[in-house]
Short mmCIF file of C-alpha atoms in Angstrom, two decimals:
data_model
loop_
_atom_site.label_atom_id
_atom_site.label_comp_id
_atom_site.label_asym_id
_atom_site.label_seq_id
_atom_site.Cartn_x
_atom_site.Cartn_y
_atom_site.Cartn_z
CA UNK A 27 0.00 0.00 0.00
CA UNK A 28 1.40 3.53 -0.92
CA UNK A 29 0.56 6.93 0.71
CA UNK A 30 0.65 9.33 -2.93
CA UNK A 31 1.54 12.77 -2.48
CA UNK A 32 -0.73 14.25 -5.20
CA UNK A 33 -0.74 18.07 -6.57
CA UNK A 34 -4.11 19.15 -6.38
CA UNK A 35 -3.82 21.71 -8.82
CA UNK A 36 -1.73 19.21 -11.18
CA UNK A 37 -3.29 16.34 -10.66
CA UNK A 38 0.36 14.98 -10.59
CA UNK A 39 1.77 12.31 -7.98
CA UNK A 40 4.73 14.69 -6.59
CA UNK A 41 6.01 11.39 -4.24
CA UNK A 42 4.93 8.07 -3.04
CA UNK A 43 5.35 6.59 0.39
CA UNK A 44 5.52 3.09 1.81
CA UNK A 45 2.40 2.92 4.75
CA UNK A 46 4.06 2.25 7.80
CA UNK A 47 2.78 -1.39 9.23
CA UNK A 48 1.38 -1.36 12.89
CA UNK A 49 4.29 -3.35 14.01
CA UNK A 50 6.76 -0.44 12.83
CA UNK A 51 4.54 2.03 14.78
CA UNK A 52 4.12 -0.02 17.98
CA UNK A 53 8.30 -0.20 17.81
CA UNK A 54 8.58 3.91 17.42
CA UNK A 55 6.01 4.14 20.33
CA UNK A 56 8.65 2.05 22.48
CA UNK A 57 11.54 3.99 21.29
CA UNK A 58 9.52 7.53 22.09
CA UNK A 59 9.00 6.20 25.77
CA UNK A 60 12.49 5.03 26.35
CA UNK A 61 13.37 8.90 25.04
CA UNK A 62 10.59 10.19 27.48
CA UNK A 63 12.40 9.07 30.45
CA UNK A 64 15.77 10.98 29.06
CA UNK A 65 13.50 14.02 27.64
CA UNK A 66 11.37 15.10 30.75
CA UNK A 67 14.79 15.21 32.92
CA UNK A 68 16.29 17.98 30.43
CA UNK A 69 15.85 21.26 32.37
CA UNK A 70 13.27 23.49 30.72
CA UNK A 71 15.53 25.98 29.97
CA UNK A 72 17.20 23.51 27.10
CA UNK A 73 13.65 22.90 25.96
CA UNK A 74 12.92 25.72 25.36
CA UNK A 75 16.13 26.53 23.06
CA UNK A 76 15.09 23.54 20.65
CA UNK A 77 11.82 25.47 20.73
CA UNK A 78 13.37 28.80 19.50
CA UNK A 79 15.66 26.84 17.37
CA UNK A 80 12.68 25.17 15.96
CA UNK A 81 11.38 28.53 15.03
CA UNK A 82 14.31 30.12 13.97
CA UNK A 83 14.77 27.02 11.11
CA UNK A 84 10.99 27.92 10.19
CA UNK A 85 11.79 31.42 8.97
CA UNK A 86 14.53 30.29 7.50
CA UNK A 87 12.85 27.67 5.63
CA UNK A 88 9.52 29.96 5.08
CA UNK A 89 9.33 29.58 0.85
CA UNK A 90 10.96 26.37 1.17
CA UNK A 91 8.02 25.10 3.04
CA UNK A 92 5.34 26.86 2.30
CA UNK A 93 5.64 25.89 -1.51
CA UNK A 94 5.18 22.41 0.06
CA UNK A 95 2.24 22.46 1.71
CA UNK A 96 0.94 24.64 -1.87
CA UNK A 97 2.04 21.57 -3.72
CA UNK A 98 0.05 18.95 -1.20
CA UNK A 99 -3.24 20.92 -0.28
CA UNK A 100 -3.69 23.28 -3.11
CA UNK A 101 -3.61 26.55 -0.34
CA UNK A 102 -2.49 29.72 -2.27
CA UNK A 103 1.10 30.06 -1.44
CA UNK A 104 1.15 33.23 -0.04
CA UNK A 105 -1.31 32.07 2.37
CA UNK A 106 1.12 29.20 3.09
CA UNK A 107 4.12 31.79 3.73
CA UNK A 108 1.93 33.36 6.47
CA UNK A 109 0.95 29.77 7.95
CA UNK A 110 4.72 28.77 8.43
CA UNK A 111 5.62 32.32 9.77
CA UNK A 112 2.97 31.49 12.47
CA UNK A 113 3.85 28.64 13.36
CA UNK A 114 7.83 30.39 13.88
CA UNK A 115 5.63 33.24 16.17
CA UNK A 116 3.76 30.31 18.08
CA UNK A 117 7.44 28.80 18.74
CA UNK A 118 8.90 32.05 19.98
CA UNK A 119 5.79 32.69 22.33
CA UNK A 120 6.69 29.14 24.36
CA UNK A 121 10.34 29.69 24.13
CA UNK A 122 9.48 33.01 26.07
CA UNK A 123 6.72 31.93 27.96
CA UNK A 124 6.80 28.03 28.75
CA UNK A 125 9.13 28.53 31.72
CA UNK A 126 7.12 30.92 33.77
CA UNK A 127 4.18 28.78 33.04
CA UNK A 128 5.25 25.64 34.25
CA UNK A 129 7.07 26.95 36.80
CA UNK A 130 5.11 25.54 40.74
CA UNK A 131 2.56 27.48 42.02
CA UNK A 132 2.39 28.00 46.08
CA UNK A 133 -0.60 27.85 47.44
CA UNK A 134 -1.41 29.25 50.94
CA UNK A 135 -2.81 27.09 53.07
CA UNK A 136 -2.81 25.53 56.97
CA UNK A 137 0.12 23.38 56.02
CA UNK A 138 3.75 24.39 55.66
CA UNK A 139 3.88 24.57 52.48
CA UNK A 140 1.60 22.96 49.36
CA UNK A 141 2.19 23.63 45.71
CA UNK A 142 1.14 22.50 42.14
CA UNK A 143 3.47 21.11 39.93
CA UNK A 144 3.05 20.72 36.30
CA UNK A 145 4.75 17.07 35.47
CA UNK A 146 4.60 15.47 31.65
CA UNK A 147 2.45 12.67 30.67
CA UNK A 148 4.46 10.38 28.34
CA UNK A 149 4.14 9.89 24.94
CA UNK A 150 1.49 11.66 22.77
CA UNK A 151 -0.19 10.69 19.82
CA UNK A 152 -1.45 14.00 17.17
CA UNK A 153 -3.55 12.92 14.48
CA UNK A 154 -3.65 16.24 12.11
CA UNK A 155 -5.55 17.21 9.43
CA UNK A 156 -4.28 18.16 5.63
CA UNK A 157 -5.83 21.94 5.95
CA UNK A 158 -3.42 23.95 7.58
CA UNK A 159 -0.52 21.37 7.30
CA UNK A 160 1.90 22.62 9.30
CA UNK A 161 0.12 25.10 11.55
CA UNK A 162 -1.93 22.12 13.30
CA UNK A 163 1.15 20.06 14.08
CA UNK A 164 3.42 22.62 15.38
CA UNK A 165 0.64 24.06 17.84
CA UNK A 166 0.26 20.22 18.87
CA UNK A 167 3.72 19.18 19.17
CA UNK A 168 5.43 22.50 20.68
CA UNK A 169 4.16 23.15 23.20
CA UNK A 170 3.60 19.00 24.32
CA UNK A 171 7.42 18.87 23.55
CA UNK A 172 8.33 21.95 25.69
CA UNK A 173 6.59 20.73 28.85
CA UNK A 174 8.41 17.49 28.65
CA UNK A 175 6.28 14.97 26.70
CA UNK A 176 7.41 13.06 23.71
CA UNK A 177 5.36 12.74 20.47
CA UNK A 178 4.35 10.63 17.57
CA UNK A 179 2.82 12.47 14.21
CA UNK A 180 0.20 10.48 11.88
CA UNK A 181 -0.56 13.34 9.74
CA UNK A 182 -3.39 13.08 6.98
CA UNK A 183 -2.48 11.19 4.27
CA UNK A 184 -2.30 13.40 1.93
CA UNK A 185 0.17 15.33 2.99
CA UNK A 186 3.45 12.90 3.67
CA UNK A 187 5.79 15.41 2.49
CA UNK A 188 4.83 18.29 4.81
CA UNK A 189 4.97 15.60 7.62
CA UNK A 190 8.46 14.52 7.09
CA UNK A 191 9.78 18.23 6.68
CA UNK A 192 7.94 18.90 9.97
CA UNK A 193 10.36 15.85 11.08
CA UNK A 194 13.14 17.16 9.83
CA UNK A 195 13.16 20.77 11.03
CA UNK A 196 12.23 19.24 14.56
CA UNK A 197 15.64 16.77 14.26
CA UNK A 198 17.29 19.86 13.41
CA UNK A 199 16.02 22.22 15.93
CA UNK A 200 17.72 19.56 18.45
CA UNK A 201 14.68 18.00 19.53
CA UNK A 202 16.41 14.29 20.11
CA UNK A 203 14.92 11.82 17.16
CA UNK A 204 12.54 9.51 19.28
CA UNK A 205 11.18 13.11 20.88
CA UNK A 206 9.15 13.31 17.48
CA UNK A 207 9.13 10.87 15.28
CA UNK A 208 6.66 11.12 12.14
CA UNK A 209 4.55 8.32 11.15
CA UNK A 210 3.48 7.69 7.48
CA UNK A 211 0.29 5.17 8.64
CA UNK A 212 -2.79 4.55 8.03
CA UNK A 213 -5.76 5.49 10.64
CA UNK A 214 -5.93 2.24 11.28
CA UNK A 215 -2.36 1.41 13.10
CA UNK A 216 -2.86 4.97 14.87
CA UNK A 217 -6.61 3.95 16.62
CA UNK A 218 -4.33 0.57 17.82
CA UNK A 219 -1.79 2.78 19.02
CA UNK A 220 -4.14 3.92 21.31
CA UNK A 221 -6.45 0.37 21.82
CA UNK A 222 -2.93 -1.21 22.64
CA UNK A 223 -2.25 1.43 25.26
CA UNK A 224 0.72 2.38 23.49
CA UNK A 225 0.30 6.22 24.03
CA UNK A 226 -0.54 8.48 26.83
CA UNK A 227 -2.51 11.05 25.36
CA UNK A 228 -3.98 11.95 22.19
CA UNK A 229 -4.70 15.25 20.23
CA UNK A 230 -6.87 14.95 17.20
CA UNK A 231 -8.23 17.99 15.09
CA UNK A 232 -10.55 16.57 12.27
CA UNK A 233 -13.85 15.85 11.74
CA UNK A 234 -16.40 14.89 14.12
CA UNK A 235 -16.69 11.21 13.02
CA UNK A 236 -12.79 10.83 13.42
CA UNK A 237 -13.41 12.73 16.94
CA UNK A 238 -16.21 10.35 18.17
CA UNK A 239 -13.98 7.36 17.25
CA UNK A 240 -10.66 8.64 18.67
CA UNK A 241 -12.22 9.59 21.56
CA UNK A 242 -14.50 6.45 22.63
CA UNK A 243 -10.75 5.01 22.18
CA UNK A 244 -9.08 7.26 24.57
CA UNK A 245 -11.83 6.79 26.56
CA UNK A 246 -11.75 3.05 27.18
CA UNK A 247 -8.33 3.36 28.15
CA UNK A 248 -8.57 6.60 30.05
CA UNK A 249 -6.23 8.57 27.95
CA UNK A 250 -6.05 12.49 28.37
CA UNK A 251 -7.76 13.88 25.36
CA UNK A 252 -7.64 16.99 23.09
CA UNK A 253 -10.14 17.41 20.56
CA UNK A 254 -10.58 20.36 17.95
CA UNK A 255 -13.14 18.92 15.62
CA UNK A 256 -15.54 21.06 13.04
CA UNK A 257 -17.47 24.20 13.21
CA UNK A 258 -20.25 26.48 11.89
CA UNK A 259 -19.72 29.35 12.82
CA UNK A 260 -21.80 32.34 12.98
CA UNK A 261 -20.62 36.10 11.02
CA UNK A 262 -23.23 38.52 12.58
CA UNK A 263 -23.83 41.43 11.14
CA UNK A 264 -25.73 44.24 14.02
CA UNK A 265 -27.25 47.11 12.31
CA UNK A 266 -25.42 49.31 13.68
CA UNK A 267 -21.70 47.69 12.16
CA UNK A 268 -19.45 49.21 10.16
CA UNK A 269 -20.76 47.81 6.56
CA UNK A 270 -17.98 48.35 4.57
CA UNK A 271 -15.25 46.32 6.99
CA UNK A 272 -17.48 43.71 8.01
CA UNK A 273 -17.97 43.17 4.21
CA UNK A 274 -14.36 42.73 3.31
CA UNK A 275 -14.02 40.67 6.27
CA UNK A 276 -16.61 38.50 5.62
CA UNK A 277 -15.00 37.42 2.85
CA UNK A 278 -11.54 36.68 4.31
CA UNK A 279 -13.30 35.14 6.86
CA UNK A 280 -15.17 32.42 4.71
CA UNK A 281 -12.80 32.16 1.54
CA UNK A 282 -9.28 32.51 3.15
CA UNK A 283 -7.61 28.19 2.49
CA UNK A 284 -10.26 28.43 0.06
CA UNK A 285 -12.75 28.02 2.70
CA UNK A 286 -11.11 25.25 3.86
CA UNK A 287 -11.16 25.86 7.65
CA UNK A 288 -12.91 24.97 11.06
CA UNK A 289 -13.30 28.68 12.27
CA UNK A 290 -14.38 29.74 8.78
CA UNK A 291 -17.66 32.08 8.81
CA UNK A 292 -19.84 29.27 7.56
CA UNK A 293 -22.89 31.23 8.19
CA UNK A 294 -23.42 34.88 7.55
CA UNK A 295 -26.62 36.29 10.31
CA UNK A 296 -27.19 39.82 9.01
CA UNK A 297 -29.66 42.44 10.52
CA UNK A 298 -32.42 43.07 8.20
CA UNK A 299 -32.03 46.78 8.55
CA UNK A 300 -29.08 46.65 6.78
CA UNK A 301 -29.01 43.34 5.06
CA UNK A 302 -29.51 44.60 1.32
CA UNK A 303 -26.61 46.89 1.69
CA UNK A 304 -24.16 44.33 3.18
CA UNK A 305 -25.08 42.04 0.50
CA UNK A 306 -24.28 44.46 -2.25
CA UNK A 307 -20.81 45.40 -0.83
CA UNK A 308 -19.84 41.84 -0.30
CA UNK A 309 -21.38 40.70 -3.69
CA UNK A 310 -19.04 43.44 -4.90
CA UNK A 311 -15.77 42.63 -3.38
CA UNK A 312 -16.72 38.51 -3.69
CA UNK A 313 -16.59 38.90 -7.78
CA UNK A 314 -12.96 40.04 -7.72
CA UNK A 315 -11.43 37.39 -5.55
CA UNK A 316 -9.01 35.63 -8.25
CA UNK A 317 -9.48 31.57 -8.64
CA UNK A 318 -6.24 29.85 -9.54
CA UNK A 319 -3.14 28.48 -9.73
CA UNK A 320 -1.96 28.68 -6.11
CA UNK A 321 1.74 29.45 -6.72
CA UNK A 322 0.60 32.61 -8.40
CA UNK A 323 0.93 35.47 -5.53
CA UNK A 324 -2.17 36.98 -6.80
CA UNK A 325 -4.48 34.43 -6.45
CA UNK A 326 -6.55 34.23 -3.76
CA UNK A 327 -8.40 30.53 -3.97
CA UNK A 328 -7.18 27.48 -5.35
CA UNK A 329 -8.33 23.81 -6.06
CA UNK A 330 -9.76 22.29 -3.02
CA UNK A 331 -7.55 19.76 -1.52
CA UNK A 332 -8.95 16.29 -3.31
CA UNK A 333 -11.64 15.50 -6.14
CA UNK A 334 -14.08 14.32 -3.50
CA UNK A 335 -14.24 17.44 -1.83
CA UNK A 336 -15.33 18.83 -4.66
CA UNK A 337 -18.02 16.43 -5.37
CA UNK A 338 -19.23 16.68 -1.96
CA UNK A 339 -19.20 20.94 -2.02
CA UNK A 340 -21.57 20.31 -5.47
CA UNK A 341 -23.82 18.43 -4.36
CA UNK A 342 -24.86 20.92 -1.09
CA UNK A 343 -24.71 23.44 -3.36
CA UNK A 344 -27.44 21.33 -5.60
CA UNK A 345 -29.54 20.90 -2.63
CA UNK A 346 -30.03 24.56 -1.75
CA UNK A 347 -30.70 25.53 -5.44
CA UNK A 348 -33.76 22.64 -5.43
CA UNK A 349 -34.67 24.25 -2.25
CA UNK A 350 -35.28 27.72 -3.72
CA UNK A 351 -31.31 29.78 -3.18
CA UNK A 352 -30.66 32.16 -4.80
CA UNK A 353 -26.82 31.38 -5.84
CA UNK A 354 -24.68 33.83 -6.83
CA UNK A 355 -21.06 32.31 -8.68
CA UNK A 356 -17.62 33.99 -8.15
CA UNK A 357 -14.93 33.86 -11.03
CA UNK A 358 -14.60 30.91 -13.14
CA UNK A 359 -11.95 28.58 -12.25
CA UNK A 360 -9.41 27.90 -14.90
CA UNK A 361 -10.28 24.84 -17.49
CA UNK A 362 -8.57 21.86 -17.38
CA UNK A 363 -6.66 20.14 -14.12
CA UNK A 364 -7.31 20.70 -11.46
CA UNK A 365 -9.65 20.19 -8.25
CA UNK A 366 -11.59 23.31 -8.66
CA UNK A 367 -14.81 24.52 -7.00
CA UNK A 368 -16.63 27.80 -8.50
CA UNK A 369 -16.73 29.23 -5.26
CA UNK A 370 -20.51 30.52 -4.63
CA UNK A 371 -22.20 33.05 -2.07
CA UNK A 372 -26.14 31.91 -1.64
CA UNK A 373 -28.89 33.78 -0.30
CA UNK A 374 -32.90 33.29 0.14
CA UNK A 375 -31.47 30.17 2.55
CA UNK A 376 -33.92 28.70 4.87
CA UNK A 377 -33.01 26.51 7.55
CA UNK A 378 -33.84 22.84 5.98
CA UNK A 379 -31.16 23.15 3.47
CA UNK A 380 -27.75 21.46 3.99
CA UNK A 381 -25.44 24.55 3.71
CA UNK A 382 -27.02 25.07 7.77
CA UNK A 383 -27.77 21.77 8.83
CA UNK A 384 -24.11 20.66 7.86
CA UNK A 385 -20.45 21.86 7.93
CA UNK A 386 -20.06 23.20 4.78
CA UNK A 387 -15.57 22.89 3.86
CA UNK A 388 -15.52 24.63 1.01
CA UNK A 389 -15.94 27.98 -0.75
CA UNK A 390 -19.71 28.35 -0.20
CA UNK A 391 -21.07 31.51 1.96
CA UNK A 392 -24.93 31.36 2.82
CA UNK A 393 -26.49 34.61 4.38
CA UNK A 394 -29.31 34.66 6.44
CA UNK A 395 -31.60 37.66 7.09
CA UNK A 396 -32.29 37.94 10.85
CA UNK A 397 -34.88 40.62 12.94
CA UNK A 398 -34.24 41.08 15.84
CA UNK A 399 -31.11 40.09 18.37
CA UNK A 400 -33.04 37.16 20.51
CA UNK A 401 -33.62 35.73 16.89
CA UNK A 402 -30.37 36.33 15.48
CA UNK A 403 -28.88 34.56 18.85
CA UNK A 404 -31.14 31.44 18.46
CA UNK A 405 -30.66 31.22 14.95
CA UNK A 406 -26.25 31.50 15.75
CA UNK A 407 -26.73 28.83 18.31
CA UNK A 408 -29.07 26.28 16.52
CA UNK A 409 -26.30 23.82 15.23
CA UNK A 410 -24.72 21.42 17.08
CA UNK A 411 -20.73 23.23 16.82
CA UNK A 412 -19.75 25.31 18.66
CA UNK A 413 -16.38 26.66 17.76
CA UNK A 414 -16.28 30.51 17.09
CA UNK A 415 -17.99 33.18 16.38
CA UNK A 416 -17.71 36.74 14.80
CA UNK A 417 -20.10 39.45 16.00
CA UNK A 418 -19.91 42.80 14.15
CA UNK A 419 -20.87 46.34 15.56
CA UNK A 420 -19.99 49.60 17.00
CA UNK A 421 -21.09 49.70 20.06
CA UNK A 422 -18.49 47.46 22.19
CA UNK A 423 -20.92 47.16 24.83
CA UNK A 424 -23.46 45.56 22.86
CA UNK A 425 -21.47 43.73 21.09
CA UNK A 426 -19.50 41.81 24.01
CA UNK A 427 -23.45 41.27 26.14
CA UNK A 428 -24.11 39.26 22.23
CA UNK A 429 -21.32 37.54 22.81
CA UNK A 430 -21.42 36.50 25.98
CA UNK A 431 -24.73 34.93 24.40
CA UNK A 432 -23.26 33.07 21.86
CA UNK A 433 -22.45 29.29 22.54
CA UNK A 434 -18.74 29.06 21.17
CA UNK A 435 -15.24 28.54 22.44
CA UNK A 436 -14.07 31.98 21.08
CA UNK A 437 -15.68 35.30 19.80
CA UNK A 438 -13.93 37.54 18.06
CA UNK A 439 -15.76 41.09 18.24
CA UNK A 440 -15.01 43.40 14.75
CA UNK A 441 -12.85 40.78 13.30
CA UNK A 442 -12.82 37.19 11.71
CA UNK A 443 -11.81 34.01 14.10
CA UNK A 444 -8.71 33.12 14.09
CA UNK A 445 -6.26 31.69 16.91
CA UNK A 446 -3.20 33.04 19.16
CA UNK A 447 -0.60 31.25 20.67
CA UNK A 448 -1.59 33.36 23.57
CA UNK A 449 -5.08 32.61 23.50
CA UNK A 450 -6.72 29.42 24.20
CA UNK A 451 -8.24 27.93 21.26
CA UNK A 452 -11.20 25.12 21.04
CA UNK A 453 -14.50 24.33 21.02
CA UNK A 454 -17.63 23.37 22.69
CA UNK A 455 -20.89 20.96 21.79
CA UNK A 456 -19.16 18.59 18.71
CA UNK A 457 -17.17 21.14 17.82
CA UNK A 458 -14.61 19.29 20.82
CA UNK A 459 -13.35 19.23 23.95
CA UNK A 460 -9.80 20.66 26.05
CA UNK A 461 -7.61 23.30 24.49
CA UNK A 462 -4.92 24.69 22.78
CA UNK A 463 -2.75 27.19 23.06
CA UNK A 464 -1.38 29.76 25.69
CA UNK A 465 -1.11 28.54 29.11
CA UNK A 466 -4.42 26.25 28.71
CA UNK A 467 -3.27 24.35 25.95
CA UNK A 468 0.76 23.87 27.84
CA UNK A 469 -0.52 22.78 30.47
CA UNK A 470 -3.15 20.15 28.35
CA UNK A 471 -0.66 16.75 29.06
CA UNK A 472 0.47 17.34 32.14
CA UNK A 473 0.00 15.79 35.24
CA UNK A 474 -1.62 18.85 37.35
CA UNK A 475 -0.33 17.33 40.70
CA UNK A 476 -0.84 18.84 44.02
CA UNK A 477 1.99 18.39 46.74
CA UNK A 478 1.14 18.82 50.47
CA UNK A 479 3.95 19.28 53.15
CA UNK A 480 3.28 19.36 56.58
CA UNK A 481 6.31 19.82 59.43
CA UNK A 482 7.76 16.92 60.62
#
């Protein structure tokens, strides 16, 4: 069996892979614990220089690896520079910041002295998904590595390449090579790793089927759990909001990876008030975003990542148009190769179609026309994510009570979702559980243990 690195705006195999057997896996799982025992005795302060290093060789290798993860997802490349350069930020903020984090906290109390100590868990399994290919691992593995845990990569397979430069920048960085190992398997071998109680924790971002099935694994063998799993998140639009930005950010916020994100704005919830103008600007702005080839620096979508998706974004499309949408088409896609999706902004959308009853990945934007705020709140809240949120207006104050309303792991207030390594980031309802980033997401796997001392 062969794991194909394919070019999705090619349609060309770029490299081909041998799929790593169970038995190979269970034998790197060994090696990573033997390394655990070495790697959680290394004083935080080395840590954390493979952590800078880490970054450091990111920048270096920006273009270099960003024209990668281009040439295995389809993501416009310039939108791949900025991904890598994150992931460089996200490794300066724990070189900086891991230390003081982990460091023991005292707590007052009748004994002599009690504290909290923040102690690794072992080895830990990420299971990452192909849409922002090296942005998902490095906020996994970095900071897991930095408080003292060891991990194992199965990446998605269609993105090998990215995975094994994501290996190599970590060997390089000085991060020991059982401390993160890379494994090109199938799903498969990694659900045994964690059956076989081969791994101490897990961290899975993906869909919610992959969630439900990682997690009633974990579960069974009580293994600490990270999920980040799918979204549909809300873009509201008060009557009161500044028309003209929340227009220009609506579309960054749904069409940015070629809509290929969790936190997209999957749903646009516009005030009626002001609902014909909004439409008009974004209609305007949404005909000049360019479709096509991804290495050109001007282009602003690609192909989607893989035929199927395509298929899949065609036939929700389908179902609102027998339902009575209204769709209106963005530029044509180029002819010829490539995994293309006309990407499409609907309106006249009414709640039985599939664009809101499921997560749409792909370059589709549905608006919905709401009165007043209770029903723009219980139409934001009727899905079963509950990932992020956008909420557009001028007035701060009643912008932050809407959401406060909202029922969403994060709310960004005049601006589009979109994480910080010094903001906790994840999800409630199916849209997961536990988080990542900042302190939160350090201190994810570890063991939280309390220590009571009392004089002799």
């Amino acid at each position: 069996m062969k794991m194909r690195s394919i070019n999705p705006f090619t349609e060309e195999v770029a490299a081909e892979f041998d799929v790593l057997p169970f038995e190979e896996c269970a034998a790197a799982a060994g090696r990573a614990r033997e390394a655990f025992a070495a790697w959680r005795a290394v004083p935080i302060g080395e840590r954390r220089q493979r952590v800078r290093k880490a970054g450091e060789l990111l920048r270096e290798n920006i273009n270099h690896c960003a024209r990668i993860a281009t040439e295995e997802m389809g993501k416009p490349v310039r939108q791949s520079v900025a991904e890598v350069e994150k992931c460089a930020w996200l490794c300066s903020y724990y070189a900086g910041a891991a230390e003081e984090i982990l460091r023991d906290e005292i707590v007052p109390t009748e004994g002599r002295r009690s504290l909290v100590t923040f102690e690794p868990l072992g080895v830990i399994l990420g299971v990452m998904p192909w849409n922002f290919p090296f942005w998902q691992v490095i906020r996994c593995a970095i900071p897991a590595m930095a408080a003292g845990n060891v991990c194992l990569l199965k990446h998605a397979s269609n993105v090998p390449r990215t995975a094994l430069e994501i290996e190599r920048i970590m060997h390089a960085a000085g991060f020991p090579k059982d401390v993160f190992q890379t494994l090109l398997t199938d799903a498969a071998s990694a659900m045994r790793l964690i059956e076989d109680d081969l791994v101490d924790g897990v961290s899975l971002t993906g869909s919610g089927g992959a969630g439900s099935q990682v997690g009633a694994a974990a579960g069974k063998r009580i293994k600490k759990l990270v999920l980040e799993l799918g979204g549909s998140d809300p873009f509201i639009v008060l009557d009161d909001a500044d028309i003209d930005k929340a227009a220009e950010m609506a579309l960054n916020a749904r069409f940015l990876n070629t809509g290929q994100s969790c936190v997209a704005a999957k749903r646009i919830i516009v005030q009626e008030d002001v609902a014909k103008e909004f439409q008009a600007k974004l209609l305007e702005g949404f005909q000049k975003l360019k479709v096509g080839d991804p290495m050109d620096e001007s282009v602003f979508m690609g192909p989607v990542a893989k035929r199927e998706f395509a298929e899949a974004l065609e036939e929700q499309l389908a179902d609102a148009r027998a339902k009575g949408a209204t769709v209106h088409l963005g530029q044509e896609p180029p002819r010829g190769k490539g995994y293309f999706f006309r990407p499409a902004v609907v309106t006249n959308v009414t709640p039985d179609m599939k664009l809101l009853g499921e997560e749409v990945f792909g370059p589709i934007l549905p608006i919905v026309v709401a009165g007043d705020e209770d029903e723009i709140v219980r139409i934001a809240n009727a899905t079963e994510y509950g990932l992020g949120a956008s909420v557009w207006s001028r007035d701060l104050g009643r912008a932050e009570a809407m959401a406060r309303r909202i029922v969403a792991g994060c709310v960004a207030v005049n601006d589009m979702v979109k994480s910080d390594p010094r903001l906790p980031f994840g999800g409630v309802k199916k849209s997961g559980v536990g988080r990542e980033l900042s302190h939160y997401g350090l201190k994810e796997f570890t063991n939280v243990k309390t220590i009571m001392i009392q004089a002799p």
